[in-house]
PDB file of C-alpha atoms in Angstrom:
ATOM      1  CA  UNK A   1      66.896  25.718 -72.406  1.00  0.00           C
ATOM      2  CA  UNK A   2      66.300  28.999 -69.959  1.00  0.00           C
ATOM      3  CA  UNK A   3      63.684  29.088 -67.143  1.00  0.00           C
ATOM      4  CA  UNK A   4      60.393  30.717 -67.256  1.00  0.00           C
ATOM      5  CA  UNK A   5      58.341  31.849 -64.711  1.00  0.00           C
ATOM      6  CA  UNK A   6      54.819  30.262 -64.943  1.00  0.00           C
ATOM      7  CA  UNK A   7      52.176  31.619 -66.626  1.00  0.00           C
ATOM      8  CA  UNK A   8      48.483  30.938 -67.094  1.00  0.00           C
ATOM      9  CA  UNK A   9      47.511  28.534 -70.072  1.00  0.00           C
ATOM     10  CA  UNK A  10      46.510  32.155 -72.152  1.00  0.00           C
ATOM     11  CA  UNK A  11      50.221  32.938 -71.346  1.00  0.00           C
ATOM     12  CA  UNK A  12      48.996  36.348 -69.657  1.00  0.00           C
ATOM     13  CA  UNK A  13      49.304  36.746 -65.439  1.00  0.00           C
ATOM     14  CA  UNK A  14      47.797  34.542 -63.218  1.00  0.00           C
ATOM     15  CA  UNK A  15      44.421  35.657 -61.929  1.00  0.00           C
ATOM     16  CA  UNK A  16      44.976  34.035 -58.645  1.00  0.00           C
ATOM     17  CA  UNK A  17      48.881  35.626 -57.791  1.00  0.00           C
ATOM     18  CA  UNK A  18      50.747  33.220 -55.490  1.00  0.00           C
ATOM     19  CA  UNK A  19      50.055  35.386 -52.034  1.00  0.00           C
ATOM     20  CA  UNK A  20      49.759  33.551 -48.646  1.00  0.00           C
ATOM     21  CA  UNK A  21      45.986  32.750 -48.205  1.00  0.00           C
ATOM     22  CA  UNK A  22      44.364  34.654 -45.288  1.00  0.00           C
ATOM     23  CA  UNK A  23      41.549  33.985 -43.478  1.00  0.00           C
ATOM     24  CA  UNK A  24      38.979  36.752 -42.233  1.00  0.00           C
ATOM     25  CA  UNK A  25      36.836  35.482 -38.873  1.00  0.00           C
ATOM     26  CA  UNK A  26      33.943  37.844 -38.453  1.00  0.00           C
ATOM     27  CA  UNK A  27      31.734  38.271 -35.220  1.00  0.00           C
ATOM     28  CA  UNK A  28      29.966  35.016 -34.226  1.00  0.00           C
ATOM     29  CA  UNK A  29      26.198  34.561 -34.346  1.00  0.00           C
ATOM     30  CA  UNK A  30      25.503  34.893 -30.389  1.00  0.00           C
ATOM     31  CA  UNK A  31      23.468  31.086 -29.713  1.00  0.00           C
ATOM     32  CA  UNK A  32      19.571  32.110 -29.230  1.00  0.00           C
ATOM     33  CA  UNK A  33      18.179  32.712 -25.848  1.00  0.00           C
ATOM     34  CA  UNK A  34      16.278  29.342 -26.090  1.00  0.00           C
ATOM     35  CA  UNK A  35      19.616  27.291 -26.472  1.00  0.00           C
ATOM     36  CA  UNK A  36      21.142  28.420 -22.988  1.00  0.00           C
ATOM     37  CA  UNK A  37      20.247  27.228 -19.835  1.00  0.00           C
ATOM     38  CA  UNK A  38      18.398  29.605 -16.970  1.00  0.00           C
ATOM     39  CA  UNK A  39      19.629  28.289 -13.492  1.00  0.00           C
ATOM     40  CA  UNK A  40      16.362  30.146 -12.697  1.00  0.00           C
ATOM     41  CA  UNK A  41      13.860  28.493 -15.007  1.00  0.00           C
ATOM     42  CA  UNK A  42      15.412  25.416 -13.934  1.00  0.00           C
ATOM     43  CA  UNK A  43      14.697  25.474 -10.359  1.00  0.00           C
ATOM     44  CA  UNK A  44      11.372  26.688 -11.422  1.00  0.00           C
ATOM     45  CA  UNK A  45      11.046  23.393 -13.865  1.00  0.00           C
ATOM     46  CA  UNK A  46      11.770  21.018 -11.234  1.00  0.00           C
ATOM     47  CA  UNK A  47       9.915  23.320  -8.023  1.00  0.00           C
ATOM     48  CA  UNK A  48       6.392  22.619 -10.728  1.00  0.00           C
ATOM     49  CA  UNK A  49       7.305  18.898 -11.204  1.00  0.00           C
ATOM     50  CA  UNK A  50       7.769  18.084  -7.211  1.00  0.00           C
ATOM     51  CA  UNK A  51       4.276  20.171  -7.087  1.00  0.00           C
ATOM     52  CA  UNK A  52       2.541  17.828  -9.383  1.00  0.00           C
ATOM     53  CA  UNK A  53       4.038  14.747  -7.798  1.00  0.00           C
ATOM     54  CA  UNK A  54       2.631  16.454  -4.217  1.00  0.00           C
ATOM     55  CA  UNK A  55      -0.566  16.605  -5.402  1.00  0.00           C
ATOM     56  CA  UNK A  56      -0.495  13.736  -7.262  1.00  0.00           C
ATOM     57  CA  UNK A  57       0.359  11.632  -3.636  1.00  0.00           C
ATOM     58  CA  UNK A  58      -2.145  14.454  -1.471  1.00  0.00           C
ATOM     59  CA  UNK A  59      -5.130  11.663  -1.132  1.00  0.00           C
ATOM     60  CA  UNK A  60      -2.921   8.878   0.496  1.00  0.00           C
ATOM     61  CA  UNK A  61      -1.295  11.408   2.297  1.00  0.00           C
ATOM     62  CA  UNK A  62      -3.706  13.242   4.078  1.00  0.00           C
ATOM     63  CA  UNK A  63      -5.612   9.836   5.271  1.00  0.00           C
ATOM     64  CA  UNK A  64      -2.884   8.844   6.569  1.00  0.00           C
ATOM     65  CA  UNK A  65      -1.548  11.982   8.262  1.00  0.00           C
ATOM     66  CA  UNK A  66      -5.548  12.322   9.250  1.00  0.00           C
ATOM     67  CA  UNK A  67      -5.772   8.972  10.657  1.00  0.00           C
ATOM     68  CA  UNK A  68      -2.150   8.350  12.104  1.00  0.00           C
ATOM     69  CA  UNK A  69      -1.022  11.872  13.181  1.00  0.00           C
ATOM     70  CA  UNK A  70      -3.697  13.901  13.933  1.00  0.00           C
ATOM     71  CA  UNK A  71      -5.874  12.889  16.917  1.00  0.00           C
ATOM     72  CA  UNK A  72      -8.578  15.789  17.347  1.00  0.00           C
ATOM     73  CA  UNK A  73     -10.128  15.437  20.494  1.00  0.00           C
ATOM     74  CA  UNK A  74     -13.528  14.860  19.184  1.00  0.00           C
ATOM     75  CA  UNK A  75     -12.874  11.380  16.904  1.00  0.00           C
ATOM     76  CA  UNK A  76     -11.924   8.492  19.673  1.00  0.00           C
ATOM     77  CA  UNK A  77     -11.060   5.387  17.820  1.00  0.00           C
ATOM     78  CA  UNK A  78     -12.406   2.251  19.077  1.00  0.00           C
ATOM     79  CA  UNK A  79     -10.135   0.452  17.841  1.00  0.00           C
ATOM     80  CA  UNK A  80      -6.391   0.931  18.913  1.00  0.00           C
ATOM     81  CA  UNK A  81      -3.814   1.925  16.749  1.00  0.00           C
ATOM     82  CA  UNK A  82      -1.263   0.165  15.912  1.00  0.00           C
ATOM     83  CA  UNK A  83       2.185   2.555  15.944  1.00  0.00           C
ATOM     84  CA  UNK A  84       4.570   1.555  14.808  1.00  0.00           C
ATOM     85  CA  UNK A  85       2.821  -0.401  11.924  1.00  0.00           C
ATOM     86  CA  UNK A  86       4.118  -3.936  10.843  1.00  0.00           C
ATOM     87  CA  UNK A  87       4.301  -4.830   7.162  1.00  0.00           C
ATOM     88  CA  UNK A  88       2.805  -8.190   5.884  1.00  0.00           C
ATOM     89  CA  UNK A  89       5.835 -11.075   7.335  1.00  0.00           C
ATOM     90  CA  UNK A  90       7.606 -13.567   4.477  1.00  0.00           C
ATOM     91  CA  UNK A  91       5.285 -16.344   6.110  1.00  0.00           C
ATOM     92  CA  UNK A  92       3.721 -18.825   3.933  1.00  0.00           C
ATOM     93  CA  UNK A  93       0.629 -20.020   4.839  1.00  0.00           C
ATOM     94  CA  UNK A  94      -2.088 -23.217   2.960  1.00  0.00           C
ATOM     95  CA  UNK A  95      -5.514 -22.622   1.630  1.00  0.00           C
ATOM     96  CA  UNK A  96      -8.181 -25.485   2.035  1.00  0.00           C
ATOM     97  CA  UNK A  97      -6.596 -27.315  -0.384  1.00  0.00           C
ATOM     98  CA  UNK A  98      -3.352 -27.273   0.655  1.00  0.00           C
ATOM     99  CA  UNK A  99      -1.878 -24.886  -1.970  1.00  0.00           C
ATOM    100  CA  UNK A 100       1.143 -22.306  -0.496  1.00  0.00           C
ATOM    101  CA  UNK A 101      -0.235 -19.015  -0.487  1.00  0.00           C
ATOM    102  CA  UNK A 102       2.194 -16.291   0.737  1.00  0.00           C
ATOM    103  CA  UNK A 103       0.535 -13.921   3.488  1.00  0.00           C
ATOM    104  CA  UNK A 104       2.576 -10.645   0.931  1.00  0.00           C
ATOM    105  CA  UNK A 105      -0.241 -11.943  -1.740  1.00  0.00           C
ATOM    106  CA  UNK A 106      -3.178 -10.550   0.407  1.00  0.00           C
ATOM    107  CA  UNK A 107      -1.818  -6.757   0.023  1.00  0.00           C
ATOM    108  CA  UNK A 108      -4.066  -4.726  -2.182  1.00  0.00           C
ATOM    109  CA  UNK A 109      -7.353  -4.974  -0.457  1.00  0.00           C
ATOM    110  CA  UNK A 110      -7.689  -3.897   3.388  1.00  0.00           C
ATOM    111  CA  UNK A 111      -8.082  -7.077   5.163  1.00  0.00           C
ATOM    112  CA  UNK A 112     -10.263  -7.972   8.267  1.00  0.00           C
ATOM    113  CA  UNK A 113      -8.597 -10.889  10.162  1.00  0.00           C
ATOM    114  CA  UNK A 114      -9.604 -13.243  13.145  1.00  0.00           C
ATOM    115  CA  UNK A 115      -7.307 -16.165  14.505  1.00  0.00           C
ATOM    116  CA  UNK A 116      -8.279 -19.456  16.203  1.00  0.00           C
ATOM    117  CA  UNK A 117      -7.405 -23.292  16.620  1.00  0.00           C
ATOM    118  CA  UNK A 118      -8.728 -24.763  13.452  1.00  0.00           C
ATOM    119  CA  UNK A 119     -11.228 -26.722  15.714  1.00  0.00           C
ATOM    120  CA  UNK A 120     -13.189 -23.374  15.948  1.00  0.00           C
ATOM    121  CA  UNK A 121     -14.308 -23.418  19.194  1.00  0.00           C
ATOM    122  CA  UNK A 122     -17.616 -20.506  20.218  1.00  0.00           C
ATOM    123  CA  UNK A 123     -15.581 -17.606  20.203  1.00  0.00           C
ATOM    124  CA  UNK A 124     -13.947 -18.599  16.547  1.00  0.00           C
ATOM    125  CA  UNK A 125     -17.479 -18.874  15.163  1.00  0.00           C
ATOM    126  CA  UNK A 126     -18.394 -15.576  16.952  1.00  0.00           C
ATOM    127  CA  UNK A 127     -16.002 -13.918  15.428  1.00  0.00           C
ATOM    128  CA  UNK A 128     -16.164 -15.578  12.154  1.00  0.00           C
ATOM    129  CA  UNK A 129     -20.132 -14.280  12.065  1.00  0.00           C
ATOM    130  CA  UNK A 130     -19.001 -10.687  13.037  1.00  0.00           C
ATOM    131  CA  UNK A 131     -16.127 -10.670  10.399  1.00  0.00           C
ATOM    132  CA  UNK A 132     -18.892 -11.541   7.798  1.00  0.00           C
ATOM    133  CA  UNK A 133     -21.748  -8.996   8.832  1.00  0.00           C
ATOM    134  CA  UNK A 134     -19.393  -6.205   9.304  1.00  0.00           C
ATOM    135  CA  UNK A 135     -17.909  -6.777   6.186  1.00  0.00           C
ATOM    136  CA  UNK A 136     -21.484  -6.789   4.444  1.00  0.00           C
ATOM    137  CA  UNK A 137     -22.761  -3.552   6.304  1.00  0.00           C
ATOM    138  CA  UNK A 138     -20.396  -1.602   4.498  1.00  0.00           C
ATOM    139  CA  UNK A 139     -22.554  -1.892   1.212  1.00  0.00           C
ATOM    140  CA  UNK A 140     -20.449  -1.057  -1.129  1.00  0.00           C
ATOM    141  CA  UNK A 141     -16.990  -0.626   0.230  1.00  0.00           C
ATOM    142  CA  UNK A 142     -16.934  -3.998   1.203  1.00  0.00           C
ATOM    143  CA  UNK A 143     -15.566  -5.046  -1.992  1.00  0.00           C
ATOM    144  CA  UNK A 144     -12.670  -2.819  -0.749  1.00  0.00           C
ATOM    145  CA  UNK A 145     -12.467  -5.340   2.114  1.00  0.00           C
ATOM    146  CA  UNK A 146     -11.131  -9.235   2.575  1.00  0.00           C
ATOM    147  CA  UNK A 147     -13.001 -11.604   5.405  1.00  0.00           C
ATOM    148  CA  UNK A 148      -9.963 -13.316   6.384  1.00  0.00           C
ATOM    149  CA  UNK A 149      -9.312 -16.815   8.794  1.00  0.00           C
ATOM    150  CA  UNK A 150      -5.930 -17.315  10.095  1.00  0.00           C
ATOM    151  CA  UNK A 151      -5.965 -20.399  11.887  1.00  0.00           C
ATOM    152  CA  UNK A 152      -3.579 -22.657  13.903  1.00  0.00           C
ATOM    153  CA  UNK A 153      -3.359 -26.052  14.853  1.00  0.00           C
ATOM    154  CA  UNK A 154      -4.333 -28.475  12.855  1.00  0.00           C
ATOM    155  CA  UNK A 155      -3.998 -28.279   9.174  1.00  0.00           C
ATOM    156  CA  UNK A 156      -7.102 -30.351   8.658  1.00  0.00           C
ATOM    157  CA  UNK A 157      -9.442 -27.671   6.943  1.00  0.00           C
ATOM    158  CA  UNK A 158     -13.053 -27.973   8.973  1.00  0.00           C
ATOM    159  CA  UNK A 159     -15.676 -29.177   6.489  1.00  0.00           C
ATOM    160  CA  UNK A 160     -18.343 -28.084   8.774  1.00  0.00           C
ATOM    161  CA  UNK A 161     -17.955 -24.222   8.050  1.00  0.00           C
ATOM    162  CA  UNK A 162     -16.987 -24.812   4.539  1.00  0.00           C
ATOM    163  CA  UNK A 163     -20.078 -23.152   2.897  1.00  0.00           C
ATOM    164  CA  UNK A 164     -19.698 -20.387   5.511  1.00  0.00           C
ATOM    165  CA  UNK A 165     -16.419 -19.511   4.483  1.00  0.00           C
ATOM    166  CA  UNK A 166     -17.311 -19.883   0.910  1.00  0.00           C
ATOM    167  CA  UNK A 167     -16.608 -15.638   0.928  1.00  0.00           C
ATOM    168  CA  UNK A 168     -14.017 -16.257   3.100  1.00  0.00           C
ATOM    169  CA  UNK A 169      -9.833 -15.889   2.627  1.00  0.00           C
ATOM    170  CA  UNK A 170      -9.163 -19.411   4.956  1.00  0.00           C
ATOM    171  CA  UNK A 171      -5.529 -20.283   5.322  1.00  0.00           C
ATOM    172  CA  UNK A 172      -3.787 -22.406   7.717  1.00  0.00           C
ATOM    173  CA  UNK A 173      -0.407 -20.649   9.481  1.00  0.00           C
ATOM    174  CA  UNK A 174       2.081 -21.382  11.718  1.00  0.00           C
ATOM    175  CA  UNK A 175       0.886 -19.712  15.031  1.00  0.00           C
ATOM    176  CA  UNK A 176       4.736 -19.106  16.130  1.00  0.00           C
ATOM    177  CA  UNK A 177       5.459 -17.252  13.285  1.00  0.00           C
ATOM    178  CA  UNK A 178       2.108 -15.235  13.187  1.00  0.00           C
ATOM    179  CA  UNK A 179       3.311 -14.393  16.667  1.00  0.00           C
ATOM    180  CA  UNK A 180       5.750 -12.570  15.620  1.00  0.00           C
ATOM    181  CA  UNK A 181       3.855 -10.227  13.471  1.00  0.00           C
ATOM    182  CA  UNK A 182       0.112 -10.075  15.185  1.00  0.00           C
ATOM    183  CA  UNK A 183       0.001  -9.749  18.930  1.00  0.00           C
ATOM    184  CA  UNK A 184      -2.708  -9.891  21.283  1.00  0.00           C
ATOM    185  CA  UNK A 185      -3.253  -6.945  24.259  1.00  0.00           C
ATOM    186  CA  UNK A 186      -1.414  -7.711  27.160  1.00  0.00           C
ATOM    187  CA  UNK A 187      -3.002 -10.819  29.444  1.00  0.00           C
ATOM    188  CA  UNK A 188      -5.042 -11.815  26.024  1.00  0.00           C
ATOM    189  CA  UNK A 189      -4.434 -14.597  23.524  1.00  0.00           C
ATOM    190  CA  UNK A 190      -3.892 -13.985  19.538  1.00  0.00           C
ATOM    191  CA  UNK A 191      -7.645 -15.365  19.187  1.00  0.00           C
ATOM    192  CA  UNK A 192      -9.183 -13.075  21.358  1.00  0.00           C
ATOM    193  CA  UNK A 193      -9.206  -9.910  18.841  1.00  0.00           C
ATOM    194  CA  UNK A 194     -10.180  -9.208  15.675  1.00  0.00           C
ATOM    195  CA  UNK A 195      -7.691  -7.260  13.568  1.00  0.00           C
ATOM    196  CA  UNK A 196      -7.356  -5.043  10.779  1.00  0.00           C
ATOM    197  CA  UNK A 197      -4.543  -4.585   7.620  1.00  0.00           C
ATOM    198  CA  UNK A 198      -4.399  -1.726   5.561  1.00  0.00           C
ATOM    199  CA  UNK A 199      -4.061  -2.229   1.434  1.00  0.00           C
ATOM    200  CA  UNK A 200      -0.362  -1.930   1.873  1.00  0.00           C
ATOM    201  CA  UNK A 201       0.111  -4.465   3.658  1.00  0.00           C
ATOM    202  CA  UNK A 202       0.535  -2.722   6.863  1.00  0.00           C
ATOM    203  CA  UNK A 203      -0.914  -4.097  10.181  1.00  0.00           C
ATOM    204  CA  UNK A 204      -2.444  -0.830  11.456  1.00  0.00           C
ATOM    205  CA  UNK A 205      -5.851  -1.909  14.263  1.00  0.00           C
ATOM    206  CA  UNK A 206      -6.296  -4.200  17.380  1.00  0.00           C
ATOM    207  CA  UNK A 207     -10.280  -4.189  18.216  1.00  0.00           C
ATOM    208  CA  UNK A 208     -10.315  -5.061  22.018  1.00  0.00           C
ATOM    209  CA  UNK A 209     -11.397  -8.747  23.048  1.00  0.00           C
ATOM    210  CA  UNK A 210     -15.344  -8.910  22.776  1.00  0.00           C
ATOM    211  CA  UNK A 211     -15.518  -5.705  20.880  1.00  0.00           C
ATOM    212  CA  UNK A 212     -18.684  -4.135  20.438  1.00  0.00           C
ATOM    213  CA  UNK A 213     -19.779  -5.126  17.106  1.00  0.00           C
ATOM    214  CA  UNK A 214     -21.632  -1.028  16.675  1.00  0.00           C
ATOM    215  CA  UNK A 215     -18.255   0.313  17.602  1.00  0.00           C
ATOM    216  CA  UNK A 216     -15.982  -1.859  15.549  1.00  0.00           C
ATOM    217  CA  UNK A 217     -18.447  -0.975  12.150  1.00  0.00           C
ATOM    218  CA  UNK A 218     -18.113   2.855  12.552  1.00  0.00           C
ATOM    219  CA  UNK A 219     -14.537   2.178  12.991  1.00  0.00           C
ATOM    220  CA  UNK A 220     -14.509   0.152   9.442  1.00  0.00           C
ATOM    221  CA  UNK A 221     -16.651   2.745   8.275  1.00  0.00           C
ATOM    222  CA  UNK A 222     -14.447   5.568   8.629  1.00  0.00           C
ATOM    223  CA  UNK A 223     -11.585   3.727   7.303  1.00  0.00           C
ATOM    224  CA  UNK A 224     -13.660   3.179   3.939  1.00  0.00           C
ATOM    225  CA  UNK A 225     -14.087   6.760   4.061  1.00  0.00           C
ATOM    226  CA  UNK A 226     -10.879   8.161   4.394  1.00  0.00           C
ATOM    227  CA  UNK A 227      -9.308   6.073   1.927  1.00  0.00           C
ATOM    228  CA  UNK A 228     -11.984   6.464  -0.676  1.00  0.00           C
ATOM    229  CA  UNK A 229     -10.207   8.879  -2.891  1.00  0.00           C
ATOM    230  CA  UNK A 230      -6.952   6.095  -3.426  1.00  0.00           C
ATOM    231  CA  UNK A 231      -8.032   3.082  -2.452  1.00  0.00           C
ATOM    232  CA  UNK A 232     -10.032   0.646  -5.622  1.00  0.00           C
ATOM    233  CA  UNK A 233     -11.699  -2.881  -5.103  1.00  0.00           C
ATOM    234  CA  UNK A 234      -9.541  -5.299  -6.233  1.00  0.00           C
ATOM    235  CA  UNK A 235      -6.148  -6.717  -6.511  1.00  0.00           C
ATOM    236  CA  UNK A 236      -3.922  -5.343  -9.919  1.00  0.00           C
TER     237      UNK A 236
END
């Protein structure tokens, strides 16, 4: 038998002849301008997204850059400032009937406090009947505002001003640990002030020891004001 060379099946030549297959690579599509990344429009992207977040934040900002920083000579708080501030402490206080309430759970609203024995001697009632007509002379806002009792001493709850304080936030604390967050002026005691938190929790006013009730409500007043455009009645 002699060799053949192969054929196609019709025994004429192979259409395909046995070369060594090539490969042409033509000019790549260049990717569209969308695809690639502009260091410039990115610095642009994230210059209009800090803007936004600026503007977003402006109301609580300028308040407190008003009412902190700022000290035009023709607004003289009555009040004094408290700087630095002092955040809410980890301290645990009891409601009238003796349920733990954690001071942190009172952020969210600003919050109007006095301190005294639980006895509630003159100056305790005093100040409990100024805590609760300020608070109502600022008509609407005063949603916006808590009527809060800190008091010492005995954990006894007095029965006597219990439809008083109906409105009221009452709850018993240990003084030596309020000590460490509230402090009196120097030569007063913790009960002889009446003192304001801000809705973050931040300890923030010291009214002076038998404060002029006129003086302390303008001073409420323009705290309603200035924090108007962030701050909402309520707890979330």
């Amino acid at each position: 038998m002699s060799g053949s060379k192969s054929s196609s099946p019709a025994g004429g030549a192979s259409p395909w002849p046995d070369e060594p297959l090539t490969l042409t690579v033509h000019t790549l599509p260049q990717p569209s301008a969308a695809l690639v990344r502009d260091p410039a429009a990115t610095r642009a992207g994230r210059l209009k997204m800090l803007l936004l977040l600026l503007v977003a934040a402006s109301p609580v900002i300028a308040s407190y850059v008003t009412y902190y920083v700022i000290r035009p000579e023709g607004r003289r708080n009555y009040g004094e400032l408290i700087e630095p501030q002092r955040p809410l402490p980890a301290i645990v206080g009891l409601d009238p009937q003796g349920k733990p309430v954690p001071l942190t759970a009172l952020r969210d609203q600003w919050l109007f406090i006095s301190v005294a024995d639980s006895a509630c001697d003159a100056q305790c009632e005093r100040h409990l009947y100024l805590q609760r007509q300020l608070r109502e002379s600022l008509g609407k806002d005063k949603d916006r505002m808590d009527w809060v009792w800190l008091r010492t001493g005995s954990r006894e709850f007095p029965q006597r001003l219990a439809a008083a304080l109906a409105p009221a936030v009452v709850l018993w604390v240990d003084e030596r640990e309020l000590a460490q967050w509230l402090q009196p002026a120097e030569g007063h005691r913790l009960s002889d002030h009446l003192y304001v938190v801000d809705p973050l929790g931040h300890w923030m006013m010291r009214f002076p020891a038998e404060a002029d009730p006129s003086r302390m409500r303008r001073d409420l007043e323009r705290l309603m004001r200035a924090s108007s455009s962030w701050d909402r009645p309520g707890r979330p």
